[in-house]
GROMACS .gro file of C-alpha atoms in nm:
model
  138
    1UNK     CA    1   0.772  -0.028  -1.269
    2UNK     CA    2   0.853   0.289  -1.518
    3UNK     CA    3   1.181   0.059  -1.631
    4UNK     CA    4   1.080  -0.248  -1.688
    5UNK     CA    5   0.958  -0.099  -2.073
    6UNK     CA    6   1.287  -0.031  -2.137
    7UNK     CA    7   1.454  -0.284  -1.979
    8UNK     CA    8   1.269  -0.518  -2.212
    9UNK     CA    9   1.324  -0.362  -2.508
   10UNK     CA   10   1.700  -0.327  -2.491
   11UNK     CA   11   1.721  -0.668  -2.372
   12UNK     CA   12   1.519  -0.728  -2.697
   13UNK     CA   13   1.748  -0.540  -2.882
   14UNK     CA   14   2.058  -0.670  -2.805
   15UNK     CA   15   1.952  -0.984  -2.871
   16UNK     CA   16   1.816  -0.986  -3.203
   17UNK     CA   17   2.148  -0.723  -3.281
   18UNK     CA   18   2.353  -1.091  -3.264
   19UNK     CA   19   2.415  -1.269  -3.564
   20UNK     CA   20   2.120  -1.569  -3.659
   21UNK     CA   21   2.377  -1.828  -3.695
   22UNK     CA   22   2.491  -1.784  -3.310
   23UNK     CA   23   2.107  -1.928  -3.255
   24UNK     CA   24   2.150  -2.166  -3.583
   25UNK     CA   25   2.436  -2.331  -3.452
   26UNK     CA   26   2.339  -2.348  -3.105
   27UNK     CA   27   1.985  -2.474  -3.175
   28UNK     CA   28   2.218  -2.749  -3.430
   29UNK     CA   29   2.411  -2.891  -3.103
   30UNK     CA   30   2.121  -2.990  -2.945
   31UNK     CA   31   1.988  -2.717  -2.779
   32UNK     CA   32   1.707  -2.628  -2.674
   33UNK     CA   33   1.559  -2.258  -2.765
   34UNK     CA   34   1.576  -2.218  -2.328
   35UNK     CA   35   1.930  -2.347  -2.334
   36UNK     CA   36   2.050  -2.154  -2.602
   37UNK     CA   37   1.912  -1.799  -2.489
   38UNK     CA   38   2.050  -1.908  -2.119
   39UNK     CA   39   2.414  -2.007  -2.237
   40UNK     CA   40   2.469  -1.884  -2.567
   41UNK     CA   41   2.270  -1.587  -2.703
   42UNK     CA   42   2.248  -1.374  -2.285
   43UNK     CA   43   2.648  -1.373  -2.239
   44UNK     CA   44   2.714  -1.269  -2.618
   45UNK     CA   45   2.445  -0.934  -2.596
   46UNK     CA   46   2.582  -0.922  -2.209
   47UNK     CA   47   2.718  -0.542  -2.284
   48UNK     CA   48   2.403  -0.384  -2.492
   49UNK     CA   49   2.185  -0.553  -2.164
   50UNK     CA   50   2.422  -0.375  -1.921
   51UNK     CA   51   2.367  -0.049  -2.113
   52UNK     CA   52   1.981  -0.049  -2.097
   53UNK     CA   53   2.019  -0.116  -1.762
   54UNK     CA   54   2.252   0.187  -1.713
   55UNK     CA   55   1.981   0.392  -1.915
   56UNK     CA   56   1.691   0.269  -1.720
   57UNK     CA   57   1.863   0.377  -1.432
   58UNK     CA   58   1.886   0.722  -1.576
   59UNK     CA   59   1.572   0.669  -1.635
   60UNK     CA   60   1.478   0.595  -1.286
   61UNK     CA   61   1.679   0.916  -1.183
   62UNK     CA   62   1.496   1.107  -1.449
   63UNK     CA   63   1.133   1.044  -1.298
   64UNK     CA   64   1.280   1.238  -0.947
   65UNK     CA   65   1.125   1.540  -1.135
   66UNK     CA   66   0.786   1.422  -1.122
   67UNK     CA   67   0.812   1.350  -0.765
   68UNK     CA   68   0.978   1.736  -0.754
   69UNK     CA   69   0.655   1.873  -0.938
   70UNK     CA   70   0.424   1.705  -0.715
   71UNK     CA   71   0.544   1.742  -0.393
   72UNK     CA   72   0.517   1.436  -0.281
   73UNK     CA   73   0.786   1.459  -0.032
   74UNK     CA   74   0.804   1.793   0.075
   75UNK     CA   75   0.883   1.873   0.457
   76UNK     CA   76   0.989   1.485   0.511
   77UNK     CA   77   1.356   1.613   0.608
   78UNK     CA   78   1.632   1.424   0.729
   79UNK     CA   79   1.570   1.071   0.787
   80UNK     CA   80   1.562   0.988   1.146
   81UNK     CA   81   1.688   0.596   0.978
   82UNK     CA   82   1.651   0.400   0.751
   83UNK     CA   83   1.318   0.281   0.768
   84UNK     CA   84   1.160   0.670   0.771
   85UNK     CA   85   1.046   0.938   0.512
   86UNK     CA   86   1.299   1.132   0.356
   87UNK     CA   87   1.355   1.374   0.062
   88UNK     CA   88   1.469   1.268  -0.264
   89UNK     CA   89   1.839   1.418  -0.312
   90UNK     CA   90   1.713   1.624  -0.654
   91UNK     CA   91   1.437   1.790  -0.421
   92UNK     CA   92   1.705   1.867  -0.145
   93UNK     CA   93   1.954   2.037  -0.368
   94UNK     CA   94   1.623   2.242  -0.559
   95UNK     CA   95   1.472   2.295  -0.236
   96UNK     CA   96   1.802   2.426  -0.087
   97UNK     CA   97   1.901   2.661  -0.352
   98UNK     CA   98   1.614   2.826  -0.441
   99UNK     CA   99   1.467   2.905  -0.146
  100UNK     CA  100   1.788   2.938   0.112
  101UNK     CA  101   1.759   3.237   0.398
  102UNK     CA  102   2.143   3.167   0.507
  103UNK     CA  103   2.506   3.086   0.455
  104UNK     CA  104   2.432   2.764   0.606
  105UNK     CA  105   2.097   2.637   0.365
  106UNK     CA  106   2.318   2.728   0.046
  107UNK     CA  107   2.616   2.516   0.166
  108UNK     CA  108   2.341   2.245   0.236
  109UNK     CA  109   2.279   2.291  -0.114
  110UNK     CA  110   2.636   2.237  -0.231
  111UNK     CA  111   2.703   1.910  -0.002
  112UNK     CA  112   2.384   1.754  -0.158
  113UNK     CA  113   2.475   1.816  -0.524
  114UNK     CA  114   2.833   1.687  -0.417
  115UNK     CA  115   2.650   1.424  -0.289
  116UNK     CA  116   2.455   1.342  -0.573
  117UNK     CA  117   2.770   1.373  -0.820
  118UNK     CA  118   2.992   1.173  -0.644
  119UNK     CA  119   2.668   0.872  -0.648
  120UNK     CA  120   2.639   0.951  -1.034
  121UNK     CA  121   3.041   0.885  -1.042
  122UNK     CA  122   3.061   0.558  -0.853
  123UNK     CA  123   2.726   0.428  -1.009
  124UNK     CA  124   2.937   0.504  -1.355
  125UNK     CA  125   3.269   0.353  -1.213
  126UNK     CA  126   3.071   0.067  -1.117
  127UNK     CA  127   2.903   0.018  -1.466
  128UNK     CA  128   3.267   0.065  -1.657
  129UNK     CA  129   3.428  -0.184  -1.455
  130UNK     CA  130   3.136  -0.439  -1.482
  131UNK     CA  131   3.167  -0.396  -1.859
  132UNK     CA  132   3.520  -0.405  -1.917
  133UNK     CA  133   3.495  -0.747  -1.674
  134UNK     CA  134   3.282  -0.918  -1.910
  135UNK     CA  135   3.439  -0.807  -2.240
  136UNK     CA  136   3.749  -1.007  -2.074
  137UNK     CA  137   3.546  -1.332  -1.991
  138UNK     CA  138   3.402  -1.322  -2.313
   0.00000   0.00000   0.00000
């Protein structure tokens, strides 16, 4: 719910960042306002909507501190599947490295920020690709 905000305004953004005569001439065919936004005006602001939704994302990963602060899922652990509690992978590695009594907590520490980069990485791979797809088809 924290994203929608900026998921709107971006979206907002990038649409009124197009040229007016892209709606003019759109509207002029015999569109209607719908229509145009649908096939016209939404592909043509298709990359500035992609890159609110990559920072609302970061947004998203940004609020894990609050959850951090408040404790909120302290002493869940390791999920037991995928339906049960678990810790949010920010908590893990903070959890892990500041308060780790062996070897073995600290290297826990390590795998989960590994963990956590290598996410970060695809989720970025993933959002360059998708881009670079659309700039073709457009």
């Amino acid at each position: 719910m924290l994203i929608i905000p900026y998921l709107a305004v971006t979206t907002r953004t990038a649409l009124q960042a197009l040229p007016s005569s892209l709606n003019i001439t759109a509207l002029s065919l015999g569109m209607s306002p719908w229509q145009a936004l649908r096939t016209v005006l939404l592909p043509q602001a298709k990359s500035g909507i992609i890159g609110g939704i990559m920072l609302a994302i970061g947004r998203a990963a940004e609020d894990t501190a609050v959850i951090m602060l408040t404790g909120a899922v302290a002493n869940a652990g390791l999920p037991g599947g995928i339906f049960e509690r678990y810790e949010a992978l920010p908590f893990t590695i903070f959890y892990y490295s500041a308060q780790y009594q062996s070897e073995t907590e600290l290297n826990m520490a390590f795998g989960a920020a590994f963990t956590l980069l290598c996410l970060t990485a695809s989720l970025f791979t993933l959002a360059g690709l998708t881009q670079r797809k659309s700039l073709r088809s457009a």
